[in-house]
mmCIF file of N, CA, C and O and ligand atoms in Angstrom:
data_model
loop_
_atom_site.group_PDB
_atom_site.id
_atom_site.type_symbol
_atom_site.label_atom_id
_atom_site.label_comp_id
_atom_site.label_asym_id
_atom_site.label_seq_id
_atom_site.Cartn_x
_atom_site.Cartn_y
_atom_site.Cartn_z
ATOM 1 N N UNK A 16 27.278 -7.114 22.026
ATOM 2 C CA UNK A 16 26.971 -6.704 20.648
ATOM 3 C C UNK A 16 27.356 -5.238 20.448
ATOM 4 O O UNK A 16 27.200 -4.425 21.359
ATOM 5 N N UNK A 17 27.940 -4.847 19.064
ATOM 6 C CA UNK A 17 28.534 -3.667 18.882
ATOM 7 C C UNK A 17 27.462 -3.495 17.397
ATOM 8 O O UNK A 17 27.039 -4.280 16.548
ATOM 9 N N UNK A 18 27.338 -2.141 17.638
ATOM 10 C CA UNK A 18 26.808 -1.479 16.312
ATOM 11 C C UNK A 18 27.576 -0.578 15.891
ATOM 12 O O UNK A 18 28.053 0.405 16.458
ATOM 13 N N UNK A 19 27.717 -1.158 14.352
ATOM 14 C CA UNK A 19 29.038 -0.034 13.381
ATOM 15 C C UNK A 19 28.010 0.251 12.730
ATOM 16 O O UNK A 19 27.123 -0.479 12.287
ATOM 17 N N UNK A 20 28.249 2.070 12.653
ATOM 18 C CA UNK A 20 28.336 2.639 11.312
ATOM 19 C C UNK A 20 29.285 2.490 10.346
ATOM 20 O O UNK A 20 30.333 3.106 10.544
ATOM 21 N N UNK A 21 29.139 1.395 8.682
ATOM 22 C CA UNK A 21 29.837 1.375 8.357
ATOM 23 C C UNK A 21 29.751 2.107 6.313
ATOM 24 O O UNK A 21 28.711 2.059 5.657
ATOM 25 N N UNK A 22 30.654 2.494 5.945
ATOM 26 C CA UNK A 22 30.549 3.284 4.410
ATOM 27 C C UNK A 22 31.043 2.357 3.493
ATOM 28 O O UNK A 22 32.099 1.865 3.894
ATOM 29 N N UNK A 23 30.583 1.835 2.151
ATOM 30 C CA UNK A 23 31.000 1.277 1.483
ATOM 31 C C UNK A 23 31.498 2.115 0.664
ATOM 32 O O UNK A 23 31.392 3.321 0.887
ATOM 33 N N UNK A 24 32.369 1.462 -0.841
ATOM 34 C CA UNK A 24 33.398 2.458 -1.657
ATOM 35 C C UNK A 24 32.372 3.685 -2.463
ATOM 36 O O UNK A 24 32.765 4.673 -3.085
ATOM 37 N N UNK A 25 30.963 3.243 -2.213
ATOM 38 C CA UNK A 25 30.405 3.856 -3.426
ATOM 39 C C UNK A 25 29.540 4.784 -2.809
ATOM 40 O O UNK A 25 28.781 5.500 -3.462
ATOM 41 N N UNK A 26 29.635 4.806 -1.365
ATOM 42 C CA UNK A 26 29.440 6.116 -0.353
ATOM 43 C C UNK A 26 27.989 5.780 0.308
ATOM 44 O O UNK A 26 27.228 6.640 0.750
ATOM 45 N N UNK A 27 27.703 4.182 0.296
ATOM 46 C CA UNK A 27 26.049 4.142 0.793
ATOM 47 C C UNK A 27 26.550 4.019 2.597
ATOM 48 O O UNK A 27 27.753 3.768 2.680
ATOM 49 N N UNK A 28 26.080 4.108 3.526
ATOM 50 C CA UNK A 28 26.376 4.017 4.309
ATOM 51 C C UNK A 28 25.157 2.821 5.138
ATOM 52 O O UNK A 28 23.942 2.797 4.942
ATOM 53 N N UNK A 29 25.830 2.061 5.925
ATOM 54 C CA UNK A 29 24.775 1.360 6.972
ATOM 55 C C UNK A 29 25.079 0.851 8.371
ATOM 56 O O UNK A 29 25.977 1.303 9.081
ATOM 57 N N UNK A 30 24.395 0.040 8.645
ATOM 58 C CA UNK A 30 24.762 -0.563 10.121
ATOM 59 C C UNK A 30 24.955 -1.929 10.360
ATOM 60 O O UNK A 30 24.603 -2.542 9.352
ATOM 61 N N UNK A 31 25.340 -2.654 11.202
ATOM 62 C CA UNK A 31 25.851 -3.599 11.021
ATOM 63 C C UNK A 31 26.088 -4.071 12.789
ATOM 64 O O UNK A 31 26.634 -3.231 13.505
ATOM 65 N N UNK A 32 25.712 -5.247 13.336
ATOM 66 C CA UNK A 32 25.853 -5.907 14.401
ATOM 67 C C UNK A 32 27.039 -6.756 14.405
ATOM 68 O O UNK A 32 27.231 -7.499 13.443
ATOM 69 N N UNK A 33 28.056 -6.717 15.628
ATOM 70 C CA UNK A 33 28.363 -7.771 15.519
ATOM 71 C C UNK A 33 29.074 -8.165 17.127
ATOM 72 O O UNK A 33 29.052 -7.426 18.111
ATOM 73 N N UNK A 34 29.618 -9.390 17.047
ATOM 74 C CA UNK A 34 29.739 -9.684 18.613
ATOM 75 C C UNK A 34 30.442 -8.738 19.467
ATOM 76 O O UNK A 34 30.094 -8.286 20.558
ATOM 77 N N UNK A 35 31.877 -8.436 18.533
ATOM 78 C CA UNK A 35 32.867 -7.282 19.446
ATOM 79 C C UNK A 35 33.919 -6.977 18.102
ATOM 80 O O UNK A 35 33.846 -7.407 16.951
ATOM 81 N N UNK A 36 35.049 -5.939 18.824
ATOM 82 C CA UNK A 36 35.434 -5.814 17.620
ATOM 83 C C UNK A 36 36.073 -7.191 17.094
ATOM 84 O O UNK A 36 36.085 -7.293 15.867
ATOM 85 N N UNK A 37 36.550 -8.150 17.744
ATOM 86 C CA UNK A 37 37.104 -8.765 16.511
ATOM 87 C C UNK A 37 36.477 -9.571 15.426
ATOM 88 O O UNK A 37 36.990 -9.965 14.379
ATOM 89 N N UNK A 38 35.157 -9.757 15.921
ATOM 90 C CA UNK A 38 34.116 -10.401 15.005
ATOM 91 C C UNK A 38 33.781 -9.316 14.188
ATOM 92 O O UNK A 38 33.307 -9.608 13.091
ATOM 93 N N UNK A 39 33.930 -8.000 14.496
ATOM 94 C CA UNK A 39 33.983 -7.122 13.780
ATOM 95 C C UNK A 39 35.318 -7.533 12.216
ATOM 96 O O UNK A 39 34.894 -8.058 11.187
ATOM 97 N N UNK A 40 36.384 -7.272 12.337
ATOM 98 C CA UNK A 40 37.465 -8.016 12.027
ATOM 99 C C UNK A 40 37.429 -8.744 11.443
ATOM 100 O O UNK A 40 38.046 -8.727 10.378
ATOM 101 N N UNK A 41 36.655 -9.811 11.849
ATOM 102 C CA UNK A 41 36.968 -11.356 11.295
ATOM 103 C C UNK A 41 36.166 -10.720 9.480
ATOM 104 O O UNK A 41 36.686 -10.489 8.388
ATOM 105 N N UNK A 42 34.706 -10.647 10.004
ATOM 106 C CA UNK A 42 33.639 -10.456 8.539
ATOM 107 C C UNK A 42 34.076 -9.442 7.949
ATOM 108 O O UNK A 42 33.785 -9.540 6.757
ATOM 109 N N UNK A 43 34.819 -8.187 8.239
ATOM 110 C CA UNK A 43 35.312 -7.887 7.631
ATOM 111 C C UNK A 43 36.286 -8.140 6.597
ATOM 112 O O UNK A 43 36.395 -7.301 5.703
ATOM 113 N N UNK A 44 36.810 -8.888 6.590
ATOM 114 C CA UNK A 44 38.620 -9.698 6.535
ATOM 115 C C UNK A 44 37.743 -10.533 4.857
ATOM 116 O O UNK A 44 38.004 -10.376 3.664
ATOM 117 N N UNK A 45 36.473 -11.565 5.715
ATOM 118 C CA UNK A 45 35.654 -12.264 4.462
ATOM 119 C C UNK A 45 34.891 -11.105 3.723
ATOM 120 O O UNK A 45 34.370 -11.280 2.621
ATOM 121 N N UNK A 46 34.872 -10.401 4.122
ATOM 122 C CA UNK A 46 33.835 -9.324 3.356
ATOM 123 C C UNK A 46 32.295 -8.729 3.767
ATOM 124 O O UNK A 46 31.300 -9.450 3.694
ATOM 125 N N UNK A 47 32.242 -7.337 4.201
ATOM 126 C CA UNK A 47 30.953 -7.637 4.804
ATOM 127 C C UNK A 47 30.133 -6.692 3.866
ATOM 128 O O UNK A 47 30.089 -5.490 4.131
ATOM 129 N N UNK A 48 29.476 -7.205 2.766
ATOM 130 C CA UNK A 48 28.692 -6.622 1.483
ATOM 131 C C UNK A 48 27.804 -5.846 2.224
ATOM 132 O O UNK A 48 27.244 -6.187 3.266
ATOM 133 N N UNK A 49 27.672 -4.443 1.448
ATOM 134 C CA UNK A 49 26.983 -3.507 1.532
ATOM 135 C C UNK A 49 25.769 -3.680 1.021
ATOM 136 O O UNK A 49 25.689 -3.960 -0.175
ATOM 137 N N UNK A 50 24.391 -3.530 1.940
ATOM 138 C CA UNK A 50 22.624 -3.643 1.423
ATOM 139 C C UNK A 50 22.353 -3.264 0.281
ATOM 140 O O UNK A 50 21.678 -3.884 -0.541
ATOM 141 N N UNK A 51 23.003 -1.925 0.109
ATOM 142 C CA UNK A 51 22.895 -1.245 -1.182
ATOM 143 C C UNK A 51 23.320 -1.358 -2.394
ATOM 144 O O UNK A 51 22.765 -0.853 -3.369
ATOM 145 N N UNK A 52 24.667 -2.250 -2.419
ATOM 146 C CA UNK A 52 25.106 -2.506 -3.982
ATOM 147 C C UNK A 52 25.912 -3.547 -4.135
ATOM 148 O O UNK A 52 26.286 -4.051 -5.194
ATOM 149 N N UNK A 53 26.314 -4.029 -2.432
ATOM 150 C CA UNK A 53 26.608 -5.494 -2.282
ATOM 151 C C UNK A 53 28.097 -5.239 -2.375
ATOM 152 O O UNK A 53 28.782 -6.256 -2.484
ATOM 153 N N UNK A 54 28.728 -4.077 -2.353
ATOM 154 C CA UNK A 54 30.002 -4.165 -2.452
ATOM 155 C C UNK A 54 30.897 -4.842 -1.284
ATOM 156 O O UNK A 54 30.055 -4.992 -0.399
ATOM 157 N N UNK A 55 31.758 -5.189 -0.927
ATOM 158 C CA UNK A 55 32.295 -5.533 0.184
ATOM 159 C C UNK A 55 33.573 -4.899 0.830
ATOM 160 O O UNK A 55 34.243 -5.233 1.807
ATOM 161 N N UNK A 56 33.700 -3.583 -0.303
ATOM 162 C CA UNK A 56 34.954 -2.342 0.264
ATOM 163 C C UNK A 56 34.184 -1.721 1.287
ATOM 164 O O UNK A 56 33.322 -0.982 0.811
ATOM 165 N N UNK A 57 34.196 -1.758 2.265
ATOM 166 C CA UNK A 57 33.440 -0.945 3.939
ATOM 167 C C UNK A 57 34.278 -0.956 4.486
ATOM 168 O O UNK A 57 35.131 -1.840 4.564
ATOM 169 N N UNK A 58 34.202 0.386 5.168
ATOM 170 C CA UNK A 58 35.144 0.590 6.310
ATOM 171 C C UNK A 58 34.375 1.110 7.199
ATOM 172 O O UNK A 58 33.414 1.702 6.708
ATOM 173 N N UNK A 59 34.439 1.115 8.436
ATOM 174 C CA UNK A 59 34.005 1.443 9.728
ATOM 175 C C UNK A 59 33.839 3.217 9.501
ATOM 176 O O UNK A 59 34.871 3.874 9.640
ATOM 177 N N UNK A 60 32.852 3.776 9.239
ATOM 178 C CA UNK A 60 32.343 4.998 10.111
ATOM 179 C C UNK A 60 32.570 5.591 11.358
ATOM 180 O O UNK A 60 32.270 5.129 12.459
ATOM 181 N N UNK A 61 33.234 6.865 11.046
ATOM 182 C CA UNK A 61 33.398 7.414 12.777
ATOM 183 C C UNK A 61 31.971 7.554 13.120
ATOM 184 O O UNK A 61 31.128 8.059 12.379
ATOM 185 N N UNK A 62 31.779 7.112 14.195
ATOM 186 C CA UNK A 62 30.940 6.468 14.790
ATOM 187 C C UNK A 62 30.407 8.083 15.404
ATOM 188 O O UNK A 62 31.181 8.758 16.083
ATOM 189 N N UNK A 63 29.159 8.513 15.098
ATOM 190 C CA UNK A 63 28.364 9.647 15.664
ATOM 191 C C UNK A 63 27.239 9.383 16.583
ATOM 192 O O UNK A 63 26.344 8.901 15.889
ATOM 193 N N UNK A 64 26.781 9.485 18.057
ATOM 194 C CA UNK A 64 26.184 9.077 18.780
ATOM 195 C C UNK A 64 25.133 9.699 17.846
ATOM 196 O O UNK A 64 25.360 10.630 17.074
ATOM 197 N N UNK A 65 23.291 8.720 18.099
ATOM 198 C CA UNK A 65 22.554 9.532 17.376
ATOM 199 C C UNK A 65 21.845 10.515 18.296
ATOM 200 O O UNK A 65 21.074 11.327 17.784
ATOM 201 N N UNK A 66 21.998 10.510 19.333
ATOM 202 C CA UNK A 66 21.783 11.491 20.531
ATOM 203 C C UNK A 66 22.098 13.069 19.663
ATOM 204 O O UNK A 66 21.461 13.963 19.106
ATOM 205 N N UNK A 67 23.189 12.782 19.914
ATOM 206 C CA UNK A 67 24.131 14.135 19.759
ATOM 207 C C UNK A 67 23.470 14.477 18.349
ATOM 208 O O UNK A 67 22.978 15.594 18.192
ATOM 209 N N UNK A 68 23.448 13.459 17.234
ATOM 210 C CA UNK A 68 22.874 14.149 15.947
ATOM 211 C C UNK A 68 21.433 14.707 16.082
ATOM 212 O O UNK A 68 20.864 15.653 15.536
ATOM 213 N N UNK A 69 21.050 13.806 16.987
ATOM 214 C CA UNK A 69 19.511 14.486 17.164
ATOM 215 C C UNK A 69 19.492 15.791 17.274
ATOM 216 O O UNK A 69 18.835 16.550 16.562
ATOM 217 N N UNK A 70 20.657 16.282 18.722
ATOM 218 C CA UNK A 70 20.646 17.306 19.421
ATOM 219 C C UNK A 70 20.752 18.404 17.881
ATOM 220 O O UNK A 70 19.964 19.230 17.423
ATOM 221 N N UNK A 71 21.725 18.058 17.554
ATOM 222 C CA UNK A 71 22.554 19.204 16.635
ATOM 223 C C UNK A 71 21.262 19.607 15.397
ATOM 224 O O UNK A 71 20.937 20.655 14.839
ATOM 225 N N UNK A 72 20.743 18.116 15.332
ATOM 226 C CA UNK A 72 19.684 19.243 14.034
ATOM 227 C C UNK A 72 18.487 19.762 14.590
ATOM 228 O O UNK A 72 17.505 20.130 13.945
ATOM 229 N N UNK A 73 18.622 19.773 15.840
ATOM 230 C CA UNK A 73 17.582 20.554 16.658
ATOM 231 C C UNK A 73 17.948 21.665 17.579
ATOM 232 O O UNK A 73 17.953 21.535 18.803
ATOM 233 N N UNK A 74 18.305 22.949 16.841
ATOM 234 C CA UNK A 74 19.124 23.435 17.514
ATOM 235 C C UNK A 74 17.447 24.500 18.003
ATOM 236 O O UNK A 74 16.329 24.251 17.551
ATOM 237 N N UNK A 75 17.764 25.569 18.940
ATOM 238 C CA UNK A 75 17.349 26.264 19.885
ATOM 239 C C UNK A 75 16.710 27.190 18.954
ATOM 240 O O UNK A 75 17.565 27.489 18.119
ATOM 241 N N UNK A 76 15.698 27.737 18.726
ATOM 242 C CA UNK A 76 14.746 28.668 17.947
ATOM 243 C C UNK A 76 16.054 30.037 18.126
ATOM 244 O O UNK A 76 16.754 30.629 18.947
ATOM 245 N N UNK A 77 15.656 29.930 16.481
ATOM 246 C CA UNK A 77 16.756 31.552 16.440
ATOM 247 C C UNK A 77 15.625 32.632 17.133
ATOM 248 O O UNK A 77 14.434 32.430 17.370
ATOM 249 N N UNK A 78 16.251 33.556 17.310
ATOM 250 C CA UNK A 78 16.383 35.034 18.168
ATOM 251 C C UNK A 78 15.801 35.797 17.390
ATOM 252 O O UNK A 78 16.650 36.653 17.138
ATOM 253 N N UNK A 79 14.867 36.046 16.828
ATOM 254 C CA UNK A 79 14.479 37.301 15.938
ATOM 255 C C UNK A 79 14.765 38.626 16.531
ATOM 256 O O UNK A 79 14.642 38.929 17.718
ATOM 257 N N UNK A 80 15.160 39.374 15.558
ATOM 258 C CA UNK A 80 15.831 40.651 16.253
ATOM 259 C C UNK A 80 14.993 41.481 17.240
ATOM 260 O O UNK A 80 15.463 42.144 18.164
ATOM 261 N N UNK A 81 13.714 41.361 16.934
ATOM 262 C CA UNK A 81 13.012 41.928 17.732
ATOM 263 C C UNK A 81 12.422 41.415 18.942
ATOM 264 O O UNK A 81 11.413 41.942 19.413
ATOM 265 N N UNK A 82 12.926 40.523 19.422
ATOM 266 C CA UNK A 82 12.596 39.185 20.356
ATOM 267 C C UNK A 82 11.685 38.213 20.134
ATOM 268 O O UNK A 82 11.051 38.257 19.080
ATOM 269 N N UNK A 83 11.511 37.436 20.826
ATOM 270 C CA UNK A 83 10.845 35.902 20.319
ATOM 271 C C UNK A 83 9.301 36.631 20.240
ATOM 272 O O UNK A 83 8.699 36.629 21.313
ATOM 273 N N UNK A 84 8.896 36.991 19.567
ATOM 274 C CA UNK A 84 7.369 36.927 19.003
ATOM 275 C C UNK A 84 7.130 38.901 19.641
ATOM 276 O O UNK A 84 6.003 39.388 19.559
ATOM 277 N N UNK A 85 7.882 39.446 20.000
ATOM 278 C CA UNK A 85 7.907 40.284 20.472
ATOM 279 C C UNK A 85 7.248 40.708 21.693
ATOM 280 O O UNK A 85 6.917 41.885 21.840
ATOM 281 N N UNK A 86 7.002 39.687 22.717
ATOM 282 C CA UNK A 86 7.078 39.136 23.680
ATOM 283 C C UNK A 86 7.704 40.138 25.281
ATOM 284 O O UNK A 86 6.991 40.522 26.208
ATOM 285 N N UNK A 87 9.008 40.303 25.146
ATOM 286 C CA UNK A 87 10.088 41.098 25.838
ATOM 287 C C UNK A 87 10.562 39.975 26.619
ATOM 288 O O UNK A 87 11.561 40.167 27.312
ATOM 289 N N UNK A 88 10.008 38.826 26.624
ATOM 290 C CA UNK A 88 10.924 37.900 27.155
ATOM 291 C C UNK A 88 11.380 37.018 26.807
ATOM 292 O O UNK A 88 10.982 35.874 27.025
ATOM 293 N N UNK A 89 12.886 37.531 25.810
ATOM 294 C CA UNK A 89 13.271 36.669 25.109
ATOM 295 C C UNK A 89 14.531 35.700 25.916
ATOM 296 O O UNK A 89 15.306 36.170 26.749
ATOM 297 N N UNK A 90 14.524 34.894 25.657
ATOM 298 C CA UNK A 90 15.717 34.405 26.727
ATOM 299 C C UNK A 90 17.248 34.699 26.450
ATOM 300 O O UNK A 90 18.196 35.151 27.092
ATOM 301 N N UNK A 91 17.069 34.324 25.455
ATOM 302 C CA UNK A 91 18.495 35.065 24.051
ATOM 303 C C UNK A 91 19.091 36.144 24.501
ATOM 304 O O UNK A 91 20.297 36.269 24.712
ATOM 305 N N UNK A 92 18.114 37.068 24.680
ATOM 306 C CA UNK A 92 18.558 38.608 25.294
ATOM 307 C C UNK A 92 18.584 38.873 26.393
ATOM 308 O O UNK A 92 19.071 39.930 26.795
ATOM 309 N N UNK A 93 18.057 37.965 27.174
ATOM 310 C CA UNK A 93 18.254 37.850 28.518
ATOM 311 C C UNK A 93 19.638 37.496 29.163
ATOM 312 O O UNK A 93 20.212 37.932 30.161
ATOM 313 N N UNK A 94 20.011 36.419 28.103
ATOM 314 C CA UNK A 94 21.211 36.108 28.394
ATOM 315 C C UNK A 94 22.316 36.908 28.673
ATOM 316 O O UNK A 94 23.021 36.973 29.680
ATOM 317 N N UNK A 95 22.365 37.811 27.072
ATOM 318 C CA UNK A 95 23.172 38.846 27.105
ATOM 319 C C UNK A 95 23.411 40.233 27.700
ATOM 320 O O UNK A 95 24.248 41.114 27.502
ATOM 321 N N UNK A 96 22.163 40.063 28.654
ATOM 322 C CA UNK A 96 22.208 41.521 29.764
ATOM 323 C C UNK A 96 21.592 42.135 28.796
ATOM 324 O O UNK A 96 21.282 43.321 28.916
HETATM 325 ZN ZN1 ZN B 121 27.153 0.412 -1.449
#
C-alpha cells in the first residue's frame, strides 16, 4: 500500500491509498474525485515526509540576544565560540 499526497484543480489537497503505483494509475486514468468538491482533476503531490514537516515547524528556540533567559548558558553562543 502506497499513500499519495494528492491536489485537486481547485487546490484542496488529500490522501489517498492505493495498492502501488499502477493502481495508482489505473483510478487515476477513471478518476479519483477529490473529498472536497469531488473534482476528479488530481495530480499526485510531491510527496513531503511528515517527519521532516514536523521537524521544520519545530524549529530550535531562537537565541535572544542576551542569551536564553540570561542564563550564560546559551548553547547558540556556545556554538559560536
Ligand atoms: Zn477539490
Amino acid at each position: 500500500m502506497i499513500l499519495y499526497a494528492l491536489n485537486c484543480a481547485c487546490g484542496h489537497s488529500f490522501e489517498e491509498w492505493f495498492d502501488n503505483m499502477a493502481d495508482y494509475d489505473t483510478k487515476k486514468q477513471a478518476g479519483i474525485p477529490c473529498p472536497s468538491c469531488g473534482g476528479t482533476q488530481v495530480a499526485k503531490a510531491i510527496m513531503a515526509p511528515r517527519v521532516a514537516m514536523a521537524q521544520a515547524a519545530a524549529p530550535a528556540p531562537a537565541c535572544a540576544p542576551g542569551g536564553c533567559g540570561g542564563s550564560g548558558m546559551c548553547p547558540m553562543m556556545a556554538q559560536m565560540g
